[in-house]
Tab-separated table of N, CA and C in Angstrom:
chain	number	residue	atom	x	y	z
A	115	MET	N	11.730	-1.458	12.317
A	115	MET	CA	10.562	-1.080	11.876
A	115	MET	C	10.226	0.265	12.107
A	116	ARG	N	9.109	0.950	11.474
A	116	ARG	CA	8.834	2.280	11.676
A	116	ARG	C	7.298	2.412	11.525
A	117	ILE	N	6.874	3.459	12.270
A	117	ILE	CA	5.340	3.735	11.989
A	117	ILE	C	5.234	4.677	10.945
A	118	ILE	N	4.473	4.640	9.991
A	118	ILE	CA	4.360	5.097	8.548
A	118	ILE	C	3.448	6.497	8.771
A	119	SER	N	2.402	6.397	9.514
A	119	SER	CA	1.638	7.724	9.586
A	119	SER	C	0.997	7.977	10.907
A	120	GLY	N	0.430	9.061	10.928
A	120	GLY	CA	-0.188	9.184	12.178
A	120	GLY	C	0.655	10.344	13.166
A	121	LYS	N	0.205	10.135	14.451
A	121	LYS	CA	0.757	11.042	15.441
A	121	LYS	C	2.306	10.638	15.677
A	122	HIS	N	2.778	9.319	15.336
A	122	HIS	CA	4.022	8.888	15.392
A	122	HIS	C	4.712	8.594	14.234
A	123	LYS	N	4.286	9.475	13.192
A	123	LYS	CA	5.009	9.161	11.859
A	123	LYS	C	6.297	9.401	11.795
A	124	SER	N	6.875	8.201	11.214
A	124	SER	CA	8.500	8.151	10.911
A	124	SER	C	9.164	7.489	12.193
A	125	LYS	N	8.461	7.344	13.396
A	125	LYS	CA	8.920	6.897	14.520
A	125	LYS	C	9.576	5.334	14.414
A	126	ARG	N	10.713	5.248	14.650
A	126	ARG	CA	11.526	3.885	14.430
A	126	ARG	C	11.587	3.276	15.896
A	127	ILE	N	11.024	1.974	15.743
A	127	ILE	CA	10.959	0.920	16.799
A	127	ILE	C	11.804	-0.169	16.733
A	128	SER	N	12.806	-0.461	17.637
A	128	SER	CA	13.650	-1.502	17.507
A	128	SER	C	13.112	-2.548	18.522
A	129	ALA	N	12.779	-3.750	18.068
A	129	ALA	CA	12.439	-4.951	18.824
A	129	ALA	C	13.653	-5.623	19.283
A	130	PRO	N	13.660	-6.230	20.441
A	130	PRO	CA	14.803	-7.052	21.006
A	130	PRO	C	15.010	-8.185	19.896
A	131	LYS	N	16.152	-8.636	19.922
A	131	LYS	CA	16.581	-9.738	18.794
A	131	LYS	C	15.908	-11.133	19.368
A	132	ASN	N	15.669	-11.262	20.583
A	132	ASN	CA	15.136	-12.545	21.098
A	132	ASN	C	13.764	-12.977	20.733
A	133	LEU	N	12.835	-11.923	20.147
A	133	LEU	CA	11.378	-12.411	19.959
A	133	LEU	C	11.304	-13.041	18.666
A	134	PRO	N	10.398	-14.259	18.784
A	134	PRO	CA	10.288	-15.126	17.659
A	134	PRO	C	9.390	-14.542	16.715
A	135	VAL	N	9.817	-13.419	15.885
A	135	VAL	CA	8.901	-12.663	14.983
A	135	VAL	C	9.463	-12.508	13.516
A	136	ARG	N	8.534	-12.051	12.700
A	136	ARG	CA	8.975	-11.784	11.294
A	136	ARG	C	7.983	-10.640	10.989
A	137	PRO	N	8.508	-9.492	11.304
A	137	PRO	CA	7.521	-8.173	11.231
A	137	PRO	C	7.208	-8.070	9.705
A	138	THR	N	5.976	-7.524	9.602
A	138	THR	CA	5.652	-7.121	8.301
A	138	THR	C	6.580	-5.991	7.818
A	139	THR	N	6.723	-6.178	6.452
A	139	THR	CA	7.988	-5.111	6.048
A	139	THR	C	7.209	-3.797	5.828
A	140	ASP	N	7.933	-2.724	6.097
A	140	ASP	CA	7.408	-1.285	5.959
A	140	ASP	C	6.805	-1.055	4.487
A	141	MET	N	7.280	-1.615	3.434
A	141	MET	CA	6.699	-1.598	2.173
A	141	MET	C	5.359	-2.033	2.088
A	142	ALA	N	5.343	-3.394	2.571
A	142	ALA	CA	3.949	-4.115	2.492
A	142	ALA	C	2.914	-3.491	3.454
A	143	LYS	N	3.582	-3.016	4.538
A	143	LYS	CA	2.564	-2.499	5.775
A	143	LYS	C	1.950	-0.896	5.076
A	144	GLU	N	2.866	-0.216	4.550
A	144	GLU	CA	2.293	1.010	3.835
A	144	GLU	C	1.287	0.707	2.827
A	145	SER	N	1.620	-0.258	1.944
A	145	SER	CA	0.522	-0.658	0.915
A	145	SER	C	-0.725	-1.141	1.494
A	146	LEU	N	-0.652	-1.996	2.649
A	146	LEU	CA	-2.067	-2.456	3.217
A	146	LEU	C	-2.695	-1.169	3.753
A	147	PHE	N	-2.021	-0.292	4.464
A	147	PHE	CA	-2.608	0.838	5.084
A	147	PHE	C	-2.987	1.853	4.174
A	148	ASN	N	-2.564	1.846	2.766
A	148	ASN	CA	-3.298	2.784	1.971
A	148	ASN	C	-4.560	2.153	1.440
A	149	ILE	N	-4.532	0.888	1.339
A	149	ILE	CA	-6.114	0.126	1.086
A	149	ILE	C	-7.035	0.541	2.247
A	150	LEU	N	-6.533	0.324	3.433
A	150	LEU	CA	-7.349	0.369	4.593
A	150	LEU	C	-7.884	1.869	4.687
A	151	ASN	N	-6.918	2.853	4.446
A	151	ASN	CA	-7.287	4.343	4.551
A	151	ASN	C	-8.417	4.686	3.630
A	152	ASN	N	-8.669	3.871	2.587
A	152	ASN	CA	-9.689	4.350	1.690
A	152	ASN	C	-11.105	3.603	2.174
A	153	LEU	N	-10.986	2.677	3.129
A	153	LEU	CA	-12.206	1.925	3.623
A	153	LEU	C	-12.670	2.447	4.847
A	154	TYR	N	-11.798	2.811	5.780
A	154	TYR	CA	-12.223	3.176	7.002
A	154	TYR	C	-11.827	4.500	7.612
A	155	TYR	N	-12.626	5.146	8.590
A	155	TYR	CA	-11.925	6.043	9.451
A	155	TYR	C	-11.487	5.349	10.769
A	156	PHE	N	-10.117	5.443	10.780
A	156	PHE	CA	-9.268	4.864	11.817
A	156	PHE	C	-9.763	5.067	13.185
A	157	ASP	N	-10.316	6.314	13.466
A	157	ASP	CA	-10.487	6.663	14.850
A	157	ASP	C	-11.960	6.138	15.147
A	158	SER	N	-12.779	5.374	14.316
A	158	SER	CA	-13.932	4.761	14.711
A	158	SER	C	-14.236	3.327	14.361
A	159	ILE	N	-13.044	2.667	14.333
A	159	ILE	CA	-13.097	1.259	14.144
A	159	ILE	C	-12.282	0.620	15.431
A	160	SER	N	-12.786	-0.775	15.430
A	160	SER	CA	-11.867	-1.589	16.452
A	160	SER	C	-11.100	-2.660	15.760
A	161	VAL	N	-9.991	-3.126	16.380
A	161	VAL	CA	-9.169	-3.999	15.579
A	161	VAL	C	-8.521	-4.986	16.478
A	162	ILE	N	-8.524	-6.152	15.934
A	162	ILE	CA	-7.897	-7.283	16.702
A	162	ILE	C	-6.589	-7.713	15.833
A	163	ASP	N	-5.574	-7.871	16.493
A	163	ASP	CA	-4.234	-7.975	15.763
A	163	ASP	C	-3.732	-9.394	16.306
A	164	LEU	N	-4.015	-10.413	15.558
A	164	LEU	CA	-3.714	-11.785	15.876
A	164	LEU	C	-2.209	-12.125	15.501
A	165	PHE	N	-1.597	-12.791	16.568
A	165	PHE	CA	-0.093	-13.091	16.127
A	165	PHE	C	0.473	-11.815	16.112
A	166	SER	N	0.327	-10.901	17.000
A	166	SER	CA	0.689	-9.651	16.941
A	166	SER	C	2.294	-9.378	17.034
A	167	GLY	N	3.074	-10.223	17.444
A	167	GLY	CA	4.532	-10.271	17.600
A	167	GLY	C	5.049	-9.051	18.019
A	168	THR	N	5.692	-8.216	17.293
A	168	THR	CA	6.372	-6.929	17.683
A	168	THR	C	5.362	-5.890	18.091
A	169	GLY	N	4.104	-6.051	17.651
A	169	GLY	CA	3.039	-5.042	17.747
A	169	GLY	C	2.875	-4.083	16.561
A	170	ASN	N	3.725	-4.256	15.513
A	170	ASN	CA	3.916	-3.494	14.318
A	170	ASN	C	2.662	-2.858	13.860
A	171	ILE	N	1.752	-3.736	13.444
A	171	ILE	CA	0.376	-3.416	13.013
A	171	ILE	C	-0.393	-2.702	13.960
A	172	SER	N	-0.426	-3.227	15.177
A	172	SER	CA	-1.117	-2.498	16.327
A	172	SER	C	-0.637	-0.971	16.509
A	173	TYR	N	0.686	-0.729	16.444
A	173	TYR	CA	1.121	0.618	16.529
A	173	TYR	C	0.717	1.512	15.381
A	174	GLU	N	0.674	0.973	14.227
A	174	GLU	CA	0.209	1.824	12.890
A	174	GLU	C	-1.170	2.056	13.083
A	175	PHE	N	-2.053	1.258	13.552
A	175	PHE	CA	-3.547	1.673	13.656
A	175	PHE	C	-3.539	2.632	14.912
A	176	ALA	N	-2.881	2.526	15.969
A	176	ALA	CA	-3.017	3.396	17.323
A	176	ALA	C	-2.320	4.772	16.743
A	177	SER	N	-1.377	4.837	15.933
A	177	SER	CA	-0.788	6.134	15.542
A	177	SER	C	-1.810	6.891	14.838
A	178	ARG	N	-2.545	6.188	14.030
A	178	ARG	CA	-3.681	6.727	13.050
A	178	ARG	C	-4.842	6.998	13.769
A	179	GLY	N	-5.027	6.860	15.002
A	179	GLY	CA	-6.299	7.347	15.704
A	179	GLY	C	-6.945	6.186	16.301
A	180	THR	N	-6.875	4.809	16.049
A	180	THR	CA	-7.716	3.793	16.549
A	180	THR	C	-7.663	3.625	17.985
A	181	GLU	N	-8.597	3.596	18.628
A	181	GLU	CA	-8.532	3.713	20.051
A	181	GLU	C	-8.792	2.220	20.581
A	182	GLU	N	-9.601	1.404	19.944
A	182	GLU	CA	-10.073	-0.027	20.390
A	182	GLU	C	-8.982	-1.052	19.541
A	183	ILE	N	-7.969	-1.408	20.142
A	183	ILE	CA	-7.107	-2.358	19.648
A	183	ILE	C	-6.660	-3.466	20.595
A	184	TYR	N	-6.773	-4.789	19.974
A	184	TYR	CA	-6.416	-5.795	21.028
A	184	TYR	C	-5.359	-6.590	20.200
A	185	ALA	N	-4.198	-6.731	20.933
A	185	ALA	CA	-3.112	-7.489	20.260
A	185	ALA	C	-2.877	-8.825	21.011
A	186	ILE	N	-2.994	-9.874	20.336
A	186	ILE	CA	-2.782	-11.297	20.840
A	186	ILE	C	-1.722	-12.006	20.603
A	187	ASP	N	-0.838	-12.391	21.361
A	187	ASP	CA	0.333	-13.268	20.996
A	187	ASP	C	0.381	-14.337	22.194
A	188	ALA	N	0.999	-15.396	21.834
A	188	ALA	CA	1.312	-16.475	22.786
A	188	ALA	C	2.518	-16.210	23.543
A	189	HIS	N	3.433	-15.460	22.987
A	189	HIS	CA	4.738	-15.306	23.444
A	189	HIS	C	4.951	-14.083	24.529
A	190	PHE	N	5.138	-14.640	25.658
A	190	PHE	CA	5.312	-13.643	26.800
A	190	PHE	C	6.101	-12.401	26.428
A	191	ASN	N	7.357	-12.414	25.866
A	191	ASN	CA	8.113	-11.482	25.642
A	191	ASN	C	7.570	-10.449	24.453
A	192	CYS	N	6.828	-10.937	23.758
A	192	CYS	CA	6.208	-10.090	22.668
A	192	CYS	C	5.228	-9.277	23.192
A	193	ILE	N	4.320	-9.951	24.214
A	193	ILE	CA	3.440	-9.055	25.040
A	193	ILE	C	3.945	-7.995	25.743
A	194	LYS	N	5.131	-8.439	26.409
A	194	LYS	CA	5.697	-7.477	27.228
A	194	LYS	C	6.333	-6.219	26.577
A	195	PHE	N	6.900	-6.608	25.223
A	195	PHE	CA	7.465	-5.553	24.531
A	195	PHE	C	6.322	-4.686	23.937
A	196	ILE	N	5.159	-5.157	23.687
A	196	ILE	CA	4.043	-4.414	23.113
A	196	ILE	C	3.601	-3.444	24.217
A	197	ASN	N	3.338	-4.096	25.512
A	197	ASN	CA	2.902	-3.332	26.591
A	197	ASN	C	3.959	-1.969	26.999
A	198	GLN	N	5.243	-2.293	26.769
A	198	GLN	CA	6.219	-1.202	27.195
A	198	GLN	C	6.292	-0.083	25.978
A	199	THR	N	6.219	-0.540	24.857
A	199	THR	CA	6.325	0.377	23.652
A	199	THR	C	4.994	1.258	23.776
A	200	SER	N	3.800	0.578	24.031
A	200	SER	CA	2.478	1.279	24.041
A	200	SER	C	2.522	2.287	25.139
A	201	LYS	N	3.118	1.973	26.310
A	201	LYS	CA	3.336	2.873	27.493
A	201	LYS	C	4.198	3.948	27.131
A	202	ASP	N	5.377	3.755	26.420
A	202	ASP	CA	6.368	4.788	25.936
A	202	ASP	C	5.766	5.626	24.946
A	203	LEU	N	4.928	5.151	24.017
A	203	LEU	CA	4.248	6.165	23.135
A	203	LEU	C	2.993	6.679	23.425
A	204	ASP	N	2.533	6.119	24.626
A	204	ASP	CA	1.010	6.579	24.948
A	204	ASP	C	0.114	6.101	24.089
A	205	LEU	N	0.018	4.886	23.724
A	205	LEU	CA	-1.001	4.191	22.823
A	205	LEU	C	-2.003	3.238	23.637
A	206	ASN	N	-3.041	3.236	23.177
A	206	ASN	CA	-4.027	2.466	23.921
A	206	ASN	C	-4.280	1.087	23.194
A	207	ILE	N	-3.278	0.119	23.606
A	207	ILE	CA	-3.302	-1.235	23.030
A	207	ILE	C	-3.599	-2.159	24.180
A	208	ASN	N	-4.618	-3.096	23.956
A	208	ASN	CA	-5.036	-3.917	25.089
A	208	ASN	C	-4.283	-5.266	24.695
A	209	THR	N	-3.547	-5.958	25.455
A	209	THR	CA	-2.820	-7.050	25.140
A	209	THR	C	-3.488	-8.409	25.652
A	210	PHE	N	-3.377	-9.571	25.062
A	210	PHE	CA	-3.809	-10.727	25.700
A	210	PHE	C	-2.657	-11.770	25.312
A	211	LYS	N	-2.113	-12.321	26.340
A	211	LYS	CA	-1.021	-13.461	26.191
A	211	LYS	C	-1.843	-14.751	26.004
A	212	SER	N	-2.015	-15.181	24.809
A	212	SER	CA	-2.856	-16.407	24.540
A	212	SER	C	-2.693	-17.027	23.417
A	213	ASP	N	-2.826	-18.364	23.204
A	213	ASP	CA	-2.892	-19.217	22.037
A	213	ASP	C	-3.858	-18.400	21.059
A	214	VAL	N	-3.841	-18.145	19.949
A	214	VAL	CA	-4.676	-17.517	19.143
A	214	VAL	C	-5.952	-18.176	18.948
A	215	TYR	N	-5.793	-19.436	18.584
A	215	TYR	CA	-7.051	-20.412	18.502
A	215	TYR	C	-7.911	-20.476	19.743
A	216	LYS	N	-7.311	-20.541	20.915
A	216	LYS	CA	-7.973	-20.583	22.162
A	216	LYS	C	-8.708	-19.122	22.244
A	217	PHE	N	-7.999	-18.099	22.157
A	217	PHE	CA	-8.425	-16.517	22.243
A	217	PHE	C	-9.713	-16.574	21.195
A	218	LEU	N	-9.672	-17.168	19.982
A	218	LEU	CA	-10.880	-16.840	19.078
A	218	LEU	C	-12.110	-17.808	19.539
A	219	GLU	N	-11.776	-18.926	20.206
A	219	GLU	CA	-12.930	-19.628	20.742
A	219	GLU	C	-13.631	-19.264	21.731
A	220	LYS	N	-12.853	-18.326	22.537
A	220	LYS	CA	-13.490	-17.792	23.752
A	220	LYS	C	-13.968	-16.278	23.549
A	221	THR	N	-13.370	-15.477	22.871
A	221	THR	CA	-13.597	-14.135	22.940
A	221	THR	C	-14.886	-13.526	22.845
A	222	PRO	N	-15.402	-12.598	23.319
A	222	PRO	CA	-16.632	-12.004	23.386
A	222	PRO	C	-16.509	-10.791	22.536
A	223	LEU	N	-15.246	-10.391	21.997
A	223	LEU	CA	-15.076	-9.235	21.152
A	223	LEU	C	-15.419	-9.490	19.700
A	224	LYS	N	-15.914	-8.288	19.113
A	224	LYS	CA	-16.047	-8.185	17.730
A	224	LYS	C	-15.311	-7.202	17.169
A	225	ALA	N	-14.794	-7.003	15.993
A	225	ALA	CA	-13.960	-6.069	15.440
A	225	ALA	C	-14.311	-5.584	14.080
A	226	ASP	N	-13.979	-4.544	13.519
A	226	ASP	CA	-13.984	-4.021	12.262
A	226	ASP	C	-13.002	-4.657	11.362
A	227	VAL	N	-11.833	-4.622	11.881
A	227	VAL	CA	-10.659	-5.177	11.196
A	227	VAL	C	-9.958	-6.280	12.008
A	228	ILE	N	-9.797	-7.479	11.619
A	228	ILE	CA	-9.080	-8.360	12.178
A	228	ILE	C	-7.813	-8.655	11.286
A	229	PHE	N	-6.691	-8.544	11.819
A	229	PHE	CA	-5.384	-8.703	11.054
A	229	PHE	C	-4.620	-10.031	11.750
A	230	ALA	N	-4.285	-11.088	10.913
A	230	ALA	CA	-3.635	-12.186	11.389
A	230	ALA	C	-2.279	-12.467	10.618
A	231	ASP	N	-1.173	-12.527	11.353
A	231	ASP	CA	0.091	-12.712	10.890
A	231	ASP	C	0.620	-14.090	11.373
A	232	PRO	N	0.146	-15.194	11.028
A	232	PRO	CA	0.724	-16.245	11.586
A	232	PRO	C	1.943	-16.547	11.185
A	233	PRO	N	2.675	-17.613	11.573
A	233	PRO	CA	4.118	-17.931	11.083
A	233	PRO	C	3.874	-18.552	9.610
A	234	TYR	N	4.700	-18.232	8.568
A	234	TYR	CA	4.625	-18.496	7.164
A	234	TYR	C	4.504	-20.040	6.959
A	235	ASP	N	5.248	-20.735	8.115
A	235	ASP	CA	5.388	-22.046	7.795
A	235	ASP	C	3.981	-23.066	8.268
A	236	PHE	N	2.960	-22.260	8.528
A	236	PHE	CA	1.836	-22.871	8.876
A	236	PHE	C	1.272	-23.749	7.696
A	237	LYS	N	0.677	-24.677	7.888
A	237	LYS	CA	-0.036	-25.483	6.865
A	237	LYS	C	-1.488	-24.560	6.507
A	238	GLU	N	-1.825	-24.816	5.280
A	238	GLU	CA	-3.071	-24.124	4.664
A	238	GLU	C	-4.202	-24.332	5.714
A	239	GLU	N	-4.307	-25.429	6.212
A	239	GLU	CA	-5.557	-25.771	7.182
A	239	GLU	C	-5.627	-24.956	8.277
A	240	GLU	N	-4.325	-24.712	8.903
A	240	GLU	CA	-4.113	-23.795	10.102
A	240	GLU	C	-4.423	-22.216	9.689
A	241	PHE	N	-4.045	-21.711	8.531
A	241	PHE	CA	-4.551	-20.528	8.120
A	241	PHE	C	-6.192	-20.429	7.917
A	242	LEU	N	-6.578	-21.445	7.374
A	242	LEU	CA	-8.041	-21.551	7.223
A	242	LEU	C	-8.866	-21.702	8.510
A	243	LYS	N	-8.327	-22.284	9.362
A	243	LYS	CA	-8.865	-22.534	10.528
A	243	LYS	C	-9.246	-21.142	11.211
A	244	ILE	N	-8.400	-20.143	11.142
A	244	ILE	CA	-8.293	-18.860	11.705
A	244	ILE	C	-9.681	-18.159	11.051
A	245	ALA	N	-9.804	-18.253	9.735
A	245	ALA	CA	-10.955	-17.715	9.118
A	245	ALA	C	-12.159	-18.525	9.256
A	246	ASP	N	-12.224	-19.679	9.364
A	246	ASP	CA	-13.412	-20.426	9.860
A	246	ASP	C	-13.926	-20.040	11.214
A	247	THR	N	-12.872	-20.023	12.295
A	247	THR	CA	-13.357	-19.657	13.509
A	247	THR	C	-13.914	-18.320	13.622
A	248	ILE	N	-13.286	-17.294	12.826
A	248	ILE	CA	-13.645	-16.005	12.990
A	248	ILE	C	-15.147	-15.812	12.336
A	249	PHE	N	-15.473	-16.372	11.263
A	249	PHE	CA	-16.764	-16.369	10.595
A	249	PHE	C	-17.726	-17.098	11.421
A	250	ASP	N	-17.343	-18.434	11.842
A	250	ASP	CA	-18.352	-19.177	12.618
A	250	ASP	C	-18.720	-18.613	13.878
A	251	ARG	N	-17.906	-17.890	14.486
A	251	ARG	CA	-18.204	-17.208	16.027
A	251	ARG	C	-18.573	-15.914	15.819
A	252	ASN	N	-18.718	-15.253	14.603
A	252	ASN	CA	-19.227	-13.855	14.232
A	252	ASN	C	-18.366	-12.761	15.047
A	253	ILE	N	-17.154	-13.090	14.872
A	253	ILE	CA	-16.165	-11.988	15.653
A	253	ILE	C	-15.884	-10.771	14.797
A	254	LEU	N	-16.028	-11.209	13.510
A	254	LEU	CA	-15.851	-9.896	12.483
A	254	LEU	C	-17.386	-9.068	12.286
A	255	LYS	N	-17.103	-7.743	12.576
A	255	LYS	CA	-18.449	-7.081	12.261
A	255	LYS	C	-18.832	-7.129	10.723
A	256	GLU	N	-19.972	-6.705	10.590
A	256	GLU	CA	-20.619	-6.805	9.297
A	256	GLU	C	-20.079	-6.143	8.175
A	257	GLU	N	-19.428	-4.998	8.212
A	257	GLU	CA	-18.574	-4.342	7.245
A	257	GLU	C	-17.321	-4.489	7.298
A	258	GLY	N	-16.964	-5.568	8.161
A	258	GLY	CA	-15.423	-5.720	8.577
A	258	GLY	C	-14.717	-6.496	7.421
A	259	LEU	N	-13.235	-6.290	7.637
A	259	LEU	CA	-12.413	-7.211	6.853
A	259	LEU	C	-11.524	-7.889	7.803
A	260	LEU	N	-11.232	-9.169	7.340
A	260	LEU	CA	-10.110	-10.188	7.908
A	260	LEU	C	-9.117	-10.198	6.946
A	261	ILE	N	-7.878	-9.841	7.443
A	261	ILE	CA	-6.681	-9.754	6.604
A	261	ILE	C	-5.772	-10.894	7.133
A	262	ILE	N	-5.336	-11.801	6.387
A	262	ILE	CA	-4.509	-12.778	6.704
A	262	ILE	C	-3.041	-12.598	5.880
A	263	GLU	N	-2.052	-12.469	6.640
A	263	GLU	CA	-0.798	-12.309	5.846
A	263	GLU	C	-0.084	-13.602	5.843
A	264	HIS	N	0.570	-13.979	4.607
A	264	HIS	CA	1.026	-15.268	4.352
A	264	HIS	C	1.984	-15.017	3.262
A	265	SER	N	2.730	-16.196	2.914
A	265	SER	CA	3.804	-16.183	1.993
A	265	SER	C	3.058	-16.549	0.663
A	266	LYS	N	3.683	-16.165	-0.470
A	266	LYS	CA	3.388	-16.375	-1.712
A	266	LYS	C	2.948	-18.086	-2.039
A	267	HIS	N	3.710	-18.770	-1.212
A	267	HIS	CA	3.498	-20.236	-1.440
A	267	HIS	C	2.089	-20.772	-0.741
A	268	THR	N	1.322	-19.931	-0.183
A	268	THR	CA	0.190	-20.438	0.412
A	268	THR	C	-0.881	-19.608	-0.390
A	269	THR	N	-2.038	-20.618	-0.630
A	269	THR	CA	-3.314	-20.106	-1.409
A	269	THR	C	-4.551	-20.337	-0.232
A	270	LEU	N	-5.164	-19.181	-0.163
A	270	LEU	CA	-6.358	-19.080	0.725
A	270	LEU	C	-7.526	-18.799	-0.170
A	271	SER	N	-7.466	-18.729	-1.305
A	271	SER	CA	-8.651	-18.072	-2.192
A	271	SER	C	-9.832	-19.147	-2.198
A	272	ASN	N	-9.637	-20.373	-1.676
A	272	ASN	CA	-10.816	-21.495	-1.692
A	272	ASN	C	-11.811	-21.154	-0.639
A	273	HIS	N	-11.308	-20.333	0.428
A	273	HIS	CA	-12.344	-20.108	1.506
A	273	HIS	C	-13.534	-19.476	0.982
A	274	PRO	N	-14.820	-19.737	1.403
A	274	PRO	CA	-15.992	-19.125	1.001
A	274	PRO	C	-16.179	-17.531	1.214
A	275	CYS	N	-15.496	-17.202	2.339
A	275	CYS	CA	-15.504	-15.849	2.470
A	275	CYS	C	-14.323	-14.977	2.004
A	276	PHE	N	-13.365	-15.502	1.067
A	276	PHE	CA	-12.262	-14.897	0.494
A	276	PHE	C	-12.791	-13.810	-0.508
A	277	SER	N	-12.164	-12.762	-0.455
A	277	SER	CA	-12.569	-11.635	-1.290
A	277	SER	C	-11.484	-11.421	-2.416
A	278	TYR	N	-10.230	-11.039	-1.975
A	278	TYR	CA	-9.240	-10.804	-2.954
A	278	TYR	C	-7.869	-10.861	-2.242
A	279	GLU	N	-6.754	-10.785	-3.009
A	279	GLU	CA	-5.534	-10.679	-2.274
A	279	GLU	C	-4.743	-9.680	-3.024
A	280	LYS	N	-3.735	-9.145	-2.253
A	280	LYS	CA	-2.691	-8.174	-2.690
A	280	LYS	C	-1.286	-8.716	-2.500
A	281	ARG	N	-0.492	-8.808	-3.340
A	281	ARG	CA	1.072	-9.314	-3.223
A	281	ARG	C	1.936	-8.193	-3.236
A	282	TYR	N	2.904	-8.380	-2.359
A	282	TYR	CA	4.062	-7.410	-2.242
A	282	TYR	C	5.345	-8.209	-2.047
A	283	GLY	N	6.186	-8.472	-3.051
A	283	GLY	CA	7.116	-9.290	-3.135
A	283	GLY	C	6.765	-10.678	-2.636
A	284	GLY	N	7.379	-11.331	-1.504
A	284	GLY	CA	7.006	-12.575	-1.132
A	284	GLY	C	5.848	-12.695	-0.162
A	285	ASN	N	5.419	-11.380	0.308
A	285	ASN	CA	4.081	-11.307	1.221
A	285	ASN	C	2.961	-11.276	0.481
A	286	VAL	N	1.815	-11.744	0.998
A	286	VAL	CA	0.582	-11.712	0.466
A	286	VAL	C	-0.395	-11.579	1.473
A	287	PHE	N	-1.319	-10.521	1.178
A	287	PHE	CA	-2.481	-10.246	2.129
A	287	PHE	C	-3.631	-10.574	1.497
A	288	SER	N	-4.348	-11.749	2.247
A	288	SER	CA	-5.624	-12.142	1.619
A	288	SER	C	-6.596	-11.664	2.452
A	289	PHE	N	-7.657	-10.974	1.802
A	289	PHE	CA	-8.740	-10.223	2.270
A	289	PHE	C	-9.956	-11.177	2.306
A	290	PHE	N	-10.775	-11.302	3.447
A	290	PHE	CA	-11.948	-11.974	3.631
A	290	PHE	C	-13.054	-11.062	4.099
A	291	GLU	N	-14.363	-11.276	3.647
A	291	GLU	CA	-15.421	-10.526	4.251
A	291	GLU	C	-16.659	-11.379	4.379
A	292	ILE	N	-17.687	-10.887	5.156
A	292	ILE	CA	-18.979	-11.681	5.334
A	292	ILE	C	-19.622	-11.406	3.925
A	293	LYS	N	-20.067	-12.721	3.501
A	293	LYS	CA	-20.784	-12.864	2.233
A	293	LYS	C	-22.264	-12.857	2.592
A	294	GLU	N	-22.964	-12.303	1.709
A	294	GLU	CA	-24.579	-12.134	1.931
A	294	GLU	C	-25.039	-13.566	1.671
């Protein structure tokens, strides 16, 4: 994987083989950040990266100037890798080793962008529970976006806060926002 833009543009990062992850492809990530680049100033937003895995998405935000980033993953080695990479690249990423659902139930944090990349084999209701909890607990700031990455075989468009989706090969990003 590589960082696409910002102060660490083109930096390649190699994750250990033993991590239980499926990093977002560079093509899909670049397309996602092209969308976000038109919506936000990266240096003035806060981000929560759920199921952060290798930290791929967190590194991209940090490289582009985001200072307030929280990476959440239940796997100890994922958190350890993110901490080490953040230290090596001098990135400000706060990590939490936690089950994502437990984290969402207890967190006092609020964010402008919440990105979730759960395992693709999740059932539709497990994906929707992420969105339900975020909106029920007001974790997303008013002009914020929740983005859930999933496979093309999962449909999340029935959620009341669903806004739109973008497809990149087998990857889909579903976007959710607070509805008036």
